[in-house]
Short mmCIF file of C-alpha atoms in Angstrom, two decimals:
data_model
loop_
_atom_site.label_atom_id
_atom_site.label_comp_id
_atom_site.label_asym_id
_atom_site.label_seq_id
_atom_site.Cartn_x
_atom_site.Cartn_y
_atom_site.Cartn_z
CA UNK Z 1 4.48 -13.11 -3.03
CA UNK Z 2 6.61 -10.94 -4.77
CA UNK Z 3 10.33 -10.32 -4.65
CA UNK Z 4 9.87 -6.72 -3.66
CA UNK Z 5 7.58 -7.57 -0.41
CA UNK Z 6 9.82 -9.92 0.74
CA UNK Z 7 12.95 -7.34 0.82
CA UNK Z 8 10.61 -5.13 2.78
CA UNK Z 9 8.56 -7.78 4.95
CA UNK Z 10 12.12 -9.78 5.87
CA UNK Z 11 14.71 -7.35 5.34
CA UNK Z 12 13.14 -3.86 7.06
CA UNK Z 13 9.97 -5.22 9.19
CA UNK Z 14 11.60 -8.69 10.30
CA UNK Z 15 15.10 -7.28 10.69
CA UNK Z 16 13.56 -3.95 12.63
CA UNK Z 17 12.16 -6.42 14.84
CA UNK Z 18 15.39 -7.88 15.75
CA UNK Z 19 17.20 -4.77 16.09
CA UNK Z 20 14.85 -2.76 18.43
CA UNK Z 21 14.32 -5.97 20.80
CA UNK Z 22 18.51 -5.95 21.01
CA UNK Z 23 18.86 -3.13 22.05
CA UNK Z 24 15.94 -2.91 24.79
CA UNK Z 25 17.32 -6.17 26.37
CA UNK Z 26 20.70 -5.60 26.43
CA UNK Z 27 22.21 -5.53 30.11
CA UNK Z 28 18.58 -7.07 31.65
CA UNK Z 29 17.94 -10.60 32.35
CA UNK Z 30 15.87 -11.10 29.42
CA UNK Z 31 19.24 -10.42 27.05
CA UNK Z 32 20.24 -14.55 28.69
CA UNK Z 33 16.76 -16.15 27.81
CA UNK Z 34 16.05 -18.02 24.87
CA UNK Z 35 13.30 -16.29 22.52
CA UNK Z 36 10.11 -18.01 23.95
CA UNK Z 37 10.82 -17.25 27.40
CA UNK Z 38 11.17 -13.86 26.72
CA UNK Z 39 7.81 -13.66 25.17
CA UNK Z 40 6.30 -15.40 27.75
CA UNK Z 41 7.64 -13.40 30.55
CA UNK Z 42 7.12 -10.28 28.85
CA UNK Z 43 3.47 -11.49 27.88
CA UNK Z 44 2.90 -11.12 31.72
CA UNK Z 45 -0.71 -12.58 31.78
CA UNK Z 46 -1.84 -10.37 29.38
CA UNK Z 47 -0.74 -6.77 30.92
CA UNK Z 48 1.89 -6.93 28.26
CA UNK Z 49 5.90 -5.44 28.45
CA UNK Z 50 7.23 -3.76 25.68
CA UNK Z 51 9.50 -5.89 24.45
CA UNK Z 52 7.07 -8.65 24.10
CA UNK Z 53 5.57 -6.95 20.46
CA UNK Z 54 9.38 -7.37 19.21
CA UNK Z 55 10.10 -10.29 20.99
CA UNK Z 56 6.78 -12.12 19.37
CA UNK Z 57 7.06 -10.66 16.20
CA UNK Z 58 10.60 -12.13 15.53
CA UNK Z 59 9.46 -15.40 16.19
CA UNK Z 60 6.20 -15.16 14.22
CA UNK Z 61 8.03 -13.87 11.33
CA UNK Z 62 10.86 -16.88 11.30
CA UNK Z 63 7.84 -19.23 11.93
CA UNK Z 64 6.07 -17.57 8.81
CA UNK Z 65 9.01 -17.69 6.25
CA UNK Z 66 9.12 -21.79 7.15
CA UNK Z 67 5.78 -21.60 6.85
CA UNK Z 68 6.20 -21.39 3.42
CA UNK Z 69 8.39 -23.10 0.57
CA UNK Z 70 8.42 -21.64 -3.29
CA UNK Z 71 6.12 -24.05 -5.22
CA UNK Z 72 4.04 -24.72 -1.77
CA UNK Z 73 0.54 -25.21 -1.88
CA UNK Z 74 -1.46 -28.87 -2.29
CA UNK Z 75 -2.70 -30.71 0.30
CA UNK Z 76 -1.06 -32.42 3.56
CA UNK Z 77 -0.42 -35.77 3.94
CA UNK Z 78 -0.23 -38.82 6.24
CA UNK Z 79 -1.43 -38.00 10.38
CA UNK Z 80 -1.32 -34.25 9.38
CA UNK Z 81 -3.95 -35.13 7.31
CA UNK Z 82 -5.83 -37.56 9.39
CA UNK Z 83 -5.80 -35.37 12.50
CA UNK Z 84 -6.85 -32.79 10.42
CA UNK Z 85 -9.90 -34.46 8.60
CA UNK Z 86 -10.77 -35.98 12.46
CA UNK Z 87 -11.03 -32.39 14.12
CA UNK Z 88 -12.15 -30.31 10.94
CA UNK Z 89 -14.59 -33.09 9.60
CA UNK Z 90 -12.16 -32.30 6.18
CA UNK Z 91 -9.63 -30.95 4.70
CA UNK Z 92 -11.61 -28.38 2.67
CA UNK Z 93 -13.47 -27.43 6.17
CA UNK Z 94 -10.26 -26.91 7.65
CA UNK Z 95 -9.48 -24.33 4.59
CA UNK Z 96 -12.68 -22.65 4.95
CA UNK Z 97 -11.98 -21.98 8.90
CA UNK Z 98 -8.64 -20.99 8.29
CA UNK Z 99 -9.41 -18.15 5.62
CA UNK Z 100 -12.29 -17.37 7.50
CA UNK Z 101 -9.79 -16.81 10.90
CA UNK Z 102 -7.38 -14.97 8.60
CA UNK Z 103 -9.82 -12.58 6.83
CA UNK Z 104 -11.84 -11.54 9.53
CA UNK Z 105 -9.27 -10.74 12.06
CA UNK Z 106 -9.45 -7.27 12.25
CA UNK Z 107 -6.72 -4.77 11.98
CA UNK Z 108 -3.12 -6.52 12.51
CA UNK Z 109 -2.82 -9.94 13.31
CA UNK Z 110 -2.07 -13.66 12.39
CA UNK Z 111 -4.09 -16.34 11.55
CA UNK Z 112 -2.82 -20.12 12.92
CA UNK Z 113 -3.40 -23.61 12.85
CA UNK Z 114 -2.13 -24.86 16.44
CA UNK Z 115 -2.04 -28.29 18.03
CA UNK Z 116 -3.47 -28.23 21.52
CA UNK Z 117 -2.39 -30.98 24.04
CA UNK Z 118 -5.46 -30.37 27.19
CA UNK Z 119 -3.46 -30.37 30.38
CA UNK Z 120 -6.25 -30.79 32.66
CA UNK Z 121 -5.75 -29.44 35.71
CA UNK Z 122 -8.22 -30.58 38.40
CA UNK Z 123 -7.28 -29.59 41.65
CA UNK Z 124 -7.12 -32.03 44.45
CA UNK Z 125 -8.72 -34.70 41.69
CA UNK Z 126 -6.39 -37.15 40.52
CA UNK Z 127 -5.49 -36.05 37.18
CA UNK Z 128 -7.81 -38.45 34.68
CA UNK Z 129 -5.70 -40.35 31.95
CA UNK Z 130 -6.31 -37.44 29.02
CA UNK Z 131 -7.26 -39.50 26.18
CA UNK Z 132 -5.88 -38.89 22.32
CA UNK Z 133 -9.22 -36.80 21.38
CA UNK Z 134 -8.12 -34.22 24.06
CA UNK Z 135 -4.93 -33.44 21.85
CA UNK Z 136 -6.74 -31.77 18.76
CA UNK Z 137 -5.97 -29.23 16.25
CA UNK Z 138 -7.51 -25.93 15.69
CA UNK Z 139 -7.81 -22.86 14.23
CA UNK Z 140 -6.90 -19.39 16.40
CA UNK Z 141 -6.56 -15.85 15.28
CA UNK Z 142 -4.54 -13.18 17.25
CA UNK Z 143 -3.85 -9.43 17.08
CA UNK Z 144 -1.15 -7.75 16.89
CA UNK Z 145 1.91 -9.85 17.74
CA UNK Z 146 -0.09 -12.24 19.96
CA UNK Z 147 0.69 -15.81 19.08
CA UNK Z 148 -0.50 -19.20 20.79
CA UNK Z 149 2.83 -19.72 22.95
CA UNK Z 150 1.17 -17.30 25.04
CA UNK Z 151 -1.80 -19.76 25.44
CA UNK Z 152 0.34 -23.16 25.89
CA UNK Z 153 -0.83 -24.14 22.62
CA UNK Z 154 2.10 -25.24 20.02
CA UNK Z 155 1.86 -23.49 16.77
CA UNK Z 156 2.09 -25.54 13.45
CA UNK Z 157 1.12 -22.98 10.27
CA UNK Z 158 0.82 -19.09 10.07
CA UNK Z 159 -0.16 -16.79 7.79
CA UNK Z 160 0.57 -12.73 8.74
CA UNK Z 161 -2.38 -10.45 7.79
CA UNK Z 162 -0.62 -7.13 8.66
CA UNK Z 163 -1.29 -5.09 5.95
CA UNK Z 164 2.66 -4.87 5.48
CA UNK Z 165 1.96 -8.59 4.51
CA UNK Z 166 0.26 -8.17 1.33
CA UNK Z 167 -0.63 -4.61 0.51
CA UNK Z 168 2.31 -4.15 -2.20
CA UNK Z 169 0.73 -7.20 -4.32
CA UNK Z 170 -2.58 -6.93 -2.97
CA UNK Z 171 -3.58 -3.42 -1.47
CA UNK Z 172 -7.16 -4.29 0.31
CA UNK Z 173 -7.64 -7.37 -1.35
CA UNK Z 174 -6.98 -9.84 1.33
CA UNK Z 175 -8.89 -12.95 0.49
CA UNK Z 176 -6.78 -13.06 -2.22
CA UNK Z 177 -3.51 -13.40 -1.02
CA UNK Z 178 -4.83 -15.83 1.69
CA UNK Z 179 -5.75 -17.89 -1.64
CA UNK Z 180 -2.73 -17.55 -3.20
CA UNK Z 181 -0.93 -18.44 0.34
CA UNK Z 182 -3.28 -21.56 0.33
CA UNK Z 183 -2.96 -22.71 -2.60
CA UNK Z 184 0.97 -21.87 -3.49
CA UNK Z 185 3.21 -21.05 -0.66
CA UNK Z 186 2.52 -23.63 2.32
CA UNK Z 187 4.42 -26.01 3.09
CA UNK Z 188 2.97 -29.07 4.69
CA UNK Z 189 5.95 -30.63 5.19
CA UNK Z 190 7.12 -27.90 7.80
CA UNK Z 191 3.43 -28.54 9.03
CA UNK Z 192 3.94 -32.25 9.40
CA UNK Z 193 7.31 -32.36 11.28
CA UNK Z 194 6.32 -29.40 13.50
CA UNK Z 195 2.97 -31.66 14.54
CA UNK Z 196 5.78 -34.05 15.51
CA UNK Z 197 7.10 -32.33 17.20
CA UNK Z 198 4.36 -31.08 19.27
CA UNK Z 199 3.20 -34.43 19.90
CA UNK Z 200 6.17 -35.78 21.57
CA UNK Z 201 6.63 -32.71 23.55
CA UNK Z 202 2.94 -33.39 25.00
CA UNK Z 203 3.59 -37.02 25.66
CA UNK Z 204 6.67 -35.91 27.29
CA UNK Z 205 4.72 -33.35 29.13
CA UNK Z 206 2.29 -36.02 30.79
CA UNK Z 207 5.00 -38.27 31.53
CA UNK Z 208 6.92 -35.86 33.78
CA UNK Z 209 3.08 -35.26 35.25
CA UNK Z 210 2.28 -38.45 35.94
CA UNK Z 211 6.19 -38.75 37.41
CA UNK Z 212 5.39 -35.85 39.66
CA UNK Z 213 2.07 -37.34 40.49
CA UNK Z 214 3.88 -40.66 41.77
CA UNK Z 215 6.38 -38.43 43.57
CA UNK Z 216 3.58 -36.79 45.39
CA UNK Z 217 1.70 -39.68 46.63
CA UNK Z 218 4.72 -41.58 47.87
CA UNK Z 219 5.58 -38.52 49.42
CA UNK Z 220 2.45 -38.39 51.17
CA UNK Z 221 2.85 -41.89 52.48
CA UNK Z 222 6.43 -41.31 54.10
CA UNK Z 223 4.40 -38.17 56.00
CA UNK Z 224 2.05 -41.03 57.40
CA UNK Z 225 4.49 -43.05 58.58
CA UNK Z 226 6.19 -40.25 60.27
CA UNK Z 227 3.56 -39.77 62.13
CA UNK Z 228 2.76 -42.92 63.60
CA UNK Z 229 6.67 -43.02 65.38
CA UNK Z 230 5.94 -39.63 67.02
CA UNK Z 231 2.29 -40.69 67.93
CA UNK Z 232 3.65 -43.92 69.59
CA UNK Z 233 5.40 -43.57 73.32
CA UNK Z 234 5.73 -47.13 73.76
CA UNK Z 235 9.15 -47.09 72.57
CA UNK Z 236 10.45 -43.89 74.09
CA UNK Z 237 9.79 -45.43 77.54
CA UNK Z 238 11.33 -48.84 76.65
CA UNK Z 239 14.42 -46.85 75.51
CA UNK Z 240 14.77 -45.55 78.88
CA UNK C 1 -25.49 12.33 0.53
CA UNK C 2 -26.78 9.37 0.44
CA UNK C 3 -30.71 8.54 -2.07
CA UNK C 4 -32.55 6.56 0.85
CA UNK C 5 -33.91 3.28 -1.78
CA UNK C 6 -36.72 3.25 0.83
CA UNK C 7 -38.80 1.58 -2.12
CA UNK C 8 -36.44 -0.56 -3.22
CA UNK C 9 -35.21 -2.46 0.48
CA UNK C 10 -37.19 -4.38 2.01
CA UNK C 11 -37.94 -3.19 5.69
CA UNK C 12 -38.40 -6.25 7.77
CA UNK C 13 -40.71 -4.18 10.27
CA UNK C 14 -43.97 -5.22 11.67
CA UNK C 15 -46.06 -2.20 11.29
CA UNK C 16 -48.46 -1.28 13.49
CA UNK C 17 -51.23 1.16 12.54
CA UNK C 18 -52.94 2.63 15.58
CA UNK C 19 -55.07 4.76 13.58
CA UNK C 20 -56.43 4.04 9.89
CA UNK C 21 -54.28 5.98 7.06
CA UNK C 22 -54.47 5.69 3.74
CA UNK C 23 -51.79 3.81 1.97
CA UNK C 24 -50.10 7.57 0.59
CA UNK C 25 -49.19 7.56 4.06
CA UNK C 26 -47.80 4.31 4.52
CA UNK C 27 -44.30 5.07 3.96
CA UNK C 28 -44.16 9.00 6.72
CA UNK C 29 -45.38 6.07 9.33
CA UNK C 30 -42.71 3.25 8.38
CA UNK C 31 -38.90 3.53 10.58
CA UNK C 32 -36.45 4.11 7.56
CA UNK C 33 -33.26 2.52 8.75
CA UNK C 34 -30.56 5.25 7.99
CA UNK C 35 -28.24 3.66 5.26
CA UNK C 36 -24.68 5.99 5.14
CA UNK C 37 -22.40 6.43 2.13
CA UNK C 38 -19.26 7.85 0.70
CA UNK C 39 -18.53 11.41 1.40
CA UNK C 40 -16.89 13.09 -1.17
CA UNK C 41 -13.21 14.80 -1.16
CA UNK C 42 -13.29 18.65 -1.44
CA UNK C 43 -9.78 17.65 -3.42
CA UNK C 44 -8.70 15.45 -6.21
CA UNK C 45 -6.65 12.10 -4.77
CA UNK C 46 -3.49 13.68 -6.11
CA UNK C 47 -3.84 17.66 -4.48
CA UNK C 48 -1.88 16.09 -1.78
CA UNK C 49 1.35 15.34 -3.12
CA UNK C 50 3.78 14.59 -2.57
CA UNK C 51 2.61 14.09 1.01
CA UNK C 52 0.37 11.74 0.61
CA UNK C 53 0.29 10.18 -3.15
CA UNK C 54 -2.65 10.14 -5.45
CA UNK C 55 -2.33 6.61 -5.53
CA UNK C 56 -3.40 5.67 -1.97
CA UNK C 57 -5.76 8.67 -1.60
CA UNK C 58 -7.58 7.13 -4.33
CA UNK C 59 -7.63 3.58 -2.70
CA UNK C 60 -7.99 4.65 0.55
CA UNK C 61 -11.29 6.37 -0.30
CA UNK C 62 -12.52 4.35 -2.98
CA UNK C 63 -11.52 1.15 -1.30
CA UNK C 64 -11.35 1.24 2.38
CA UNK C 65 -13.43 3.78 3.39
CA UNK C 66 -16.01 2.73 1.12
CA UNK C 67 -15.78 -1.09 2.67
CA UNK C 68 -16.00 0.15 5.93
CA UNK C 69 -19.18 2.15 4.84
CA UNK C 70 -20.68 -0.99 2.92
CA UNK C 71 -19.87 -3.40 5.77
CA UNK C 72 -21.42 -0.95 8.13
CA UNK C 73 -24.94 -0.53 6.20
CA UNK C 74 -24.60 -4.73 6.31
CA UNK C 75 -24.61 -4.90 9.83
CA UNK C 76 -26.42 -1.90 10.74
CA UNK C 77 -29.80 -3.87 8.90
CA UNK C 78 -28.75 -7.53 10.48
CA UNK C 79 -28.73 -5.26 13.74
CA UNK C 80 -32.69 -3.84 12.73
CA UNK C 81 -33.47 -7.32 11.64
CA UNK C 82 -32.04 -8.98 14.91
CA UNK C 83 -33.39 -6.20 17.21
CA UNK C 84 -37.47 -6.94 15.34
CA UNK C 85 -36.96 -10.80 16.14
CA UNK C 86 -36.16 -10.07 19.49
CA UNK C 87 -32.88 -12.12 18.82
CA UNK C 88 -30.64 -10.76 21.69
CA UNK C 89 -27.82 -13.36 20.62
CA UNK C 90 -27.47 -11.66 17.37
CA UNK C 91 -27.94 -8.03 18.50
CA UNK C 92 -24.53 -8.58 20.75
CA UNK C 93 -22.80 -10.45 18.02
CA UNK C 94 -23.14 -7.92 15.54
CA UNK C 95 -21.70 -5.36 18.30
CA UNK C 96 -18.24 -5.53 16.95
CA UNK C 97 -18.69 -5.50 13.22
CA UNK C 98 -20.48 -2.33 14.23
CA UNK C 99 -17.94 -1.21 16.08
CA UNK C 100 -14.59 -2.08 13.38
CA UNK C 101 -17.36 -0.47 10.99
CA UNK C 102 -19.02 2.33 12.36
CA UNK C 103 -15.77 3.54 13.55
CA UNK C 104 -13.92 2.91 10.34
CA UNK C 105 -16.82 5.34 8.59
CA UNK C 106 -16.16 7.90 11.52
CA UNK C 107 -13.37 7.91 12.00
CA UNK C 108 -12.17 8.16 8.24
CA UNK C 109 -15.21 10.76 7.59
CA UNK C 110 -13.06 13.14 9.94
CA UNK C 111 -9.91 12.15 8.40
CA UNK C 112 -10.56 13.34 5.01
CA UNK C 113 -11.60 16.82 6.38
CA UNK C 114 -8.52 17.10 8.46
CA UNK C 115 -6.33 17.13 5.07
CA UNK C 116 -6.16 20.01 2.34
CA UNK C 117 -3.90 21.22 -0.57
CA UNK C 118 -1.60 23.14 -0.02
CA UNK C 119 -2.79 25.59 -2.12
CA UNK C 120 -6.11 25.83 0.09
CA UNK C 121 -4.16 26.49 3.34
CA UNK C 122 -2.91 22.85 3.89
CA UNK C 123 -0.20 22.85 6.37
CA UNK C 124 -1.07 26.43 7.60
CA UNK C 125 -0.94 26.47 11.98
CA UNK C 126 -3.84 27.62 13.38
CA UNK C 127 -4.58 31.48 14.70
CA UNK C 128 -6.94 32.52 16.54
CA UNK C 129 -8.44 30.62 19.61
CA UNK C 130 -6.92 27.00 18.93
CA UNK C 131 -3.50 28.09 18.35
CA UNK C 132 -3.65 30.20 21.97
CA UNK C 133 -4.91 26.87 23.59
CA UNK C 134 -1.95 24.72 21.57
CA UNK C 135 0.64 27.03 23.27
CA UNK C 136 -1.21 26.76 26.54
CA UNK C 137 -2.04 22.65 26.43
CA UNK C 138 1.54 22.02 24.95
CA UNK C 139 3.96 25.02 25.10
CA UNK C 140 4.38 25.18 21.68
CA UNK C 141 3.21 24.44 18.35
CA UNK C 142 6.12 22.43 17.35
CA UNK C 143 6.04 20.35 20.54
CA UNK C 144 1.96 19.21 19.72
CA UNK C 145 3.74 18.18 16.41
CA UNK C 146 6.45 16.13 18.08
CA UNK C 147 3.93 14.75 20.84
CA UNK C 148 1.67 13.57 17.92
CA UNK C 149 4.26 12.04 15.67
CA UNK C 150 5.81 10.44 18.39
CA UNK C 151 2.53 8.41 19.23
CA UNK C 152 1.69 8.03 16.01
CA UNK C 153 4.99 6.20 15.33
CA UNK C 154 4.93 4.15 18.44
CA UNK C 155 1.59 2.72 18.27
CA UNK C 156 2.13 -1.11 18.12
CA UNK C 157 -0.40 -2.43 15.39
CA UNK C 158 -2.76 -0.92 13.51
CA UNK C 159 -5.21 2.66 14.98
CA UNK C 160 -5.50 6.42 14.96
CA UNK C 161 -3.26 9.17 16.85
CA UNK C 162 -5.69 12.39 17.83
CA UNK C 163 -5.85 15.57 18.71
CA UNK C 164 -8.64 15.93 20.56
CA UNK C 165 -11.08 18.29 23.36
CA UNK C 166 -12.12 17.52 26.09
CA UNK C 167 -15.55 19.58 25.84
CA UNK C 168 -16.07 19.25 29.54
CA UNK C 169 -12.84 20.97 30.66
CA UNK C 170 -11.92 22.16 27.86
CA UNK C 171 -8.33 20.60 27.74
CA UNK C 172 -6.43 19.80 24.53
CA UNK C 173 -5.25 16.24 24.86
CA UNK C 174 -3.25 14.01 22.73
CA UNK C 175 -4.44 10.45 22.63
CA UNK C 176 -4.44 7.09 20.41
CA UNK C 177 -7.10 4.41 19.44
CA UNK C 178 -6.41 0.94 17.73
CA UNK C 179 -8.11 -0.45 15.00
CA UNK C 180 -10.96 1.52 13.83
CA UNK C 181 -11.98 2.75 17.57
CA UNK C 182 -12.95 6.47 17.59
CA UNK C 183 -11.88 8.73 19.79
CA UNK C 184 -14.87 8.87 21.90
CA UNK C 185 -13.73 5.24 23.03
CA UNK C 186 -11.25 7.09 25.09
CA UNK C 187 -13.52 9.27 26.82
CA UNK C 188 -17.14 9.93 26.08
CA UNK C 189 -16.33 14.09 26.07
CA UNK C 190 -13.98 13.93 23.62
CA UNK C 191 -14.37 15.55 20.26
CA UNK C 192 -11.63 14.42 17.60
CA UNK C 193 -9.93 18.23 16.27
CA UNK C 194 -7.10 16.33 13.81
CA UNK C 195 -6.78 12.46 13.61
CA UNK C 196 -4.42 10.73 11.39
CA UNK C 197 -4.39 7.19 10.46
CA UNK C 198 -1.56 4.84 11.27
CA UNK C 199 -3.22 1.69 9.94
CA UNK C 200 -0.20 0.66 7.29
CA UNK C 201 -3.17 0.86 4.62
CA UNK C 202 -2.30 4.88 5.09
CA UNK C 203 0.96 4.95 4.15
CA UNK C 204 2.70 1.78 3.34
CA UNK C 205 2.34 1.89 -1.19
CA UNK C 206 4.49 5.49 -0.33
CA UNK C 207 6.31 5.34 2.96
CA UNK C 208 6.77 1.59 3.35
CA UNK C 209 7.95 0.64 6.50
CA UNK C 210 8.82 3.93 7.27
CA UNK C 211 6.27 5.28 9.35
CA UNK C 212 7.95 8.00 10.65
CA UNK C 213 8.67 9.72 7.18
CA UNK C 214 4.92 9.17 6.43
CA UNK C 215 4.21 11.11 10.68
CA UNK C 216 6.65 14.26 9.23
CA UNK C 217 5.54 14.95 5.63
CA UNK C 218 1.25 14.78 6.40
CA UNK C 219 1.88 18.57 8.75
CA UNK C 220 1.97 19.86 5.22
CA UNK C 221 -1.22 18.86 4.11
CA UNK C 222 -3.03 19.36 7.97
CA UNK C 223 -6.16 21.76 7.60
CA UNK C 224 -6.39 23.53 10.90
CA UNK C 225 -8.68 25.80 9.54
CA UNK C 226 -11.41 22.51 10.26
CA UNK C 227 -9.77 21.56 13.32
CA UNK C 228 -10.23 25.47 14.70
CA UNK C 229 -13.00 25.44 13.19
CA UNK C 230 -14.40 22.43 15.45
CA UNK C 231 -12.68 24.04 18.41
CA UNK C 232 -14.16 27.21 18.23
CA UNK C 233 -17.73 25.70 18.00
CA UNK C 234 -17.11 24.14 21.25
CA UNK C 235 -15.38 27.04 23.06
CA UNK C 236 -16.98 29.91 21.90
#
């Protein structure tokens, strides 16, 4: 990735990002919020506010710079790499998938690998205990300046396949700066410790569920109890 | 245009022969599937310049319209082959490689004919009937330009700005696609007068990030003599 896209992918697209979305939140609530609320709330299910492409597109970009690290490339290692040859069958499949999301999404977009923690939610079912083969990586594309926050999934490697990405050093030819990105600028370490990451938030996640659960039930049995004083007269009468 | 290799593909087609022919007419009775190519430039890449640089004319054409015409032939015969089979899975999961395709080949077939030197009138507004309904639809020629530009710079992604007619009621309107969606997309009576391409593909070796600059230097190389041209066959 040369020297010359990088002054114009960080310094005019990135930092135009960040400019424009100042200025269209300042003096509204969304000037308080941290980044990923704003994208979510401007998101809006889909029927998407305008600052959500800034707003989305400054985090994608800082998630895409430490997506990378000069002399990147290789493979990943340790439960990166286990997780990763359980849900992909191998490492090599998980390569193929990935170029495959990156090169075919059309127009502007990103390509991601994502950890995705199932939060079942059944209804008036009690919630079954999600088992570790729920929580399973995979491969997304998304247009535009769509990213998987937007879907509850947690993000752990992108690669930006807006033209502006590559078409100094490669004009049309993306496959082959998706190859080049593969094979010299990832960095698995950033990989690894965001999967970390993402696994103790979703442990943490079904914790405070199951906390909320037990706080509902109990709840539930205080109602009953309730009820059986006012149903009773026998002691209003004795009282008097 | 394009040499049909009728002899040289090999049509998947069951035939069937209701009457006996000889074989010399084997090939009148056989559905050719139409296979679509590059249309030429009435202009070298570099009559353009400075607007528009030599350089990406040459890849734009060579490269991406040219894809987008090779990818569409692809899927056009997986589409024949699908629809022969019966294979109703495949038929609607070719639908939007036809679609980035098709409308990549449209939409950049129209493009090149909106564009023209200088020297040939590029740039030039339009008299006659299309200029009168430009003053009427928009108040001024200066304000379609502004309209235009404006949309052009604040599409979010990559797509098309238009001008376009309404051939039903006759109305100039100003509209955008994304991706490779033609105009049409937007309403089935439209016919595309001037569309310019925002994809970053367009501009980006020249103009960079600077869209804008790219949206204020291409009214120099605009044929409205095509665009009237299409208007007037509509509105006679």
């Amino acid at each position: 990735m040369s020297q010359e896209t990088l002054e114009y992918h960080w310094g005019k697209h990135h930092r135009g990002y960040v400019d424009n979305l100042n200025k269209q939140i300042i003096g509204t609530e969304l000037d308080e919020m941290p980044l990923e609320d704003i994208i979510i709330t401007t998101y809006n299910k889909g029927d998407i506010l305008p600052p959500f492409n800034n707003a989305a597109q400054i985090w994608n970009h800082d998630f895409f710079w430490e997506s990378m690290k000069p002399g990147g490339g290789g493979k990943p290692f340790g439960e990166l790499l286990q997780l990763i040859e359980r849900d992909f069958g191998s490492f090599e499949k998980f390569v193929e998938e990935f170029r495959s999301a990156a090169s075919t999404q059309f127009g502007s977009g990103w390509a991601w690998l994502a950890y995705k923690a199932n939060r079942l939610d059944v209804g008036n079912a009690e919630n079954p205990r999600p088992s570790d083969e729920d929580k399973k990586l995979v491969v997304v594309k998304s247009p535009n300046a769509v990213n998987p926050l937007v879907w509850d999934y947690s993000p752990l490697l992108t690669i930006d396949v807006w033209e502006h990405a590559y078409y100094l050093d490669f004009q049309i030819r993306r496959p082959d700066y998706i190859s080049i990105f593969m094979e010299k600028l990832v960095s698995w370490e950033a990989v690894s410790s965001r999967l970390e990451i993402a696994k103790a938030q979703a442990t943490e996640r079904e914790e405070e569920e199951k906390r909320k659960q037990g706080e509902k039930e109990v709840g539930n049995s205080d109602n009953e109890a309730v009820k059986m004083y006012v149903d009773s007269k026998s002691d209003d009468s004795e009282a008097e | 245009m394009a040499i049909r290799p009728l002899l040289s593909r090999t049509l998947g087609l069951t035939q069937t022969l209701t009457h006996s022919h000889s074989h010399s007419h084997t090939l009148t009775q056989l559905r050719g599937l139409q296979t679509f190519s590059l249309p030429d430039l009435s202009y070298d890449y570099g009559a353009l310049e400075p607007a528009i640089s030599g350089e990406i004319m040459q890849l734009h054409h060579q490269k991406h319209h040219q894809a987008y015409i090779t990818n569409y032939n692809k899927a056009l015969e997986q589409l024949e082959d699908a629809l022969a089979k019966g294979d109703s899975s495949s038929v609607v999961k070719l639908q939007s490689a036809i679609k980035f395709n098709g409308g990549g080949h449209i939409n950049h077939s129209v493009f090149w004919k909106n564009l023209t030197p200088v020297s040939e009138g590029g740039g030039e507004p339009p008299h006659g009937s299309l200029g009168w309904a430009i003053d009427t639809n928009f108040g001024s020629m200066e304000a379609l330009v502004q309209k235009i530009s404006a949309e052009g710079a604040a599409l979010q992604g990559s797509g098309w700005v238009w001008l376009g007619l309404d051939k039903v009621s006759k109305k100039l309107v100003v509209d955008t696609t994304a991706n490779q969606d033609p105009l049409v997309t937007k309403g089935a009576n439209l016919v595309p007068l001037l569309g310019i391409d925002v994809w970053e593909h367009a501009y980006y070796l020249q103009y960079k990030n600077v869209r804008p600059d790219y949206l204020k230097n291409i009214w120099k190389v605009i044929n409205w003599k095509y665009a009237s041209h299409v208007y007037e066959k509509e509105c006679p």
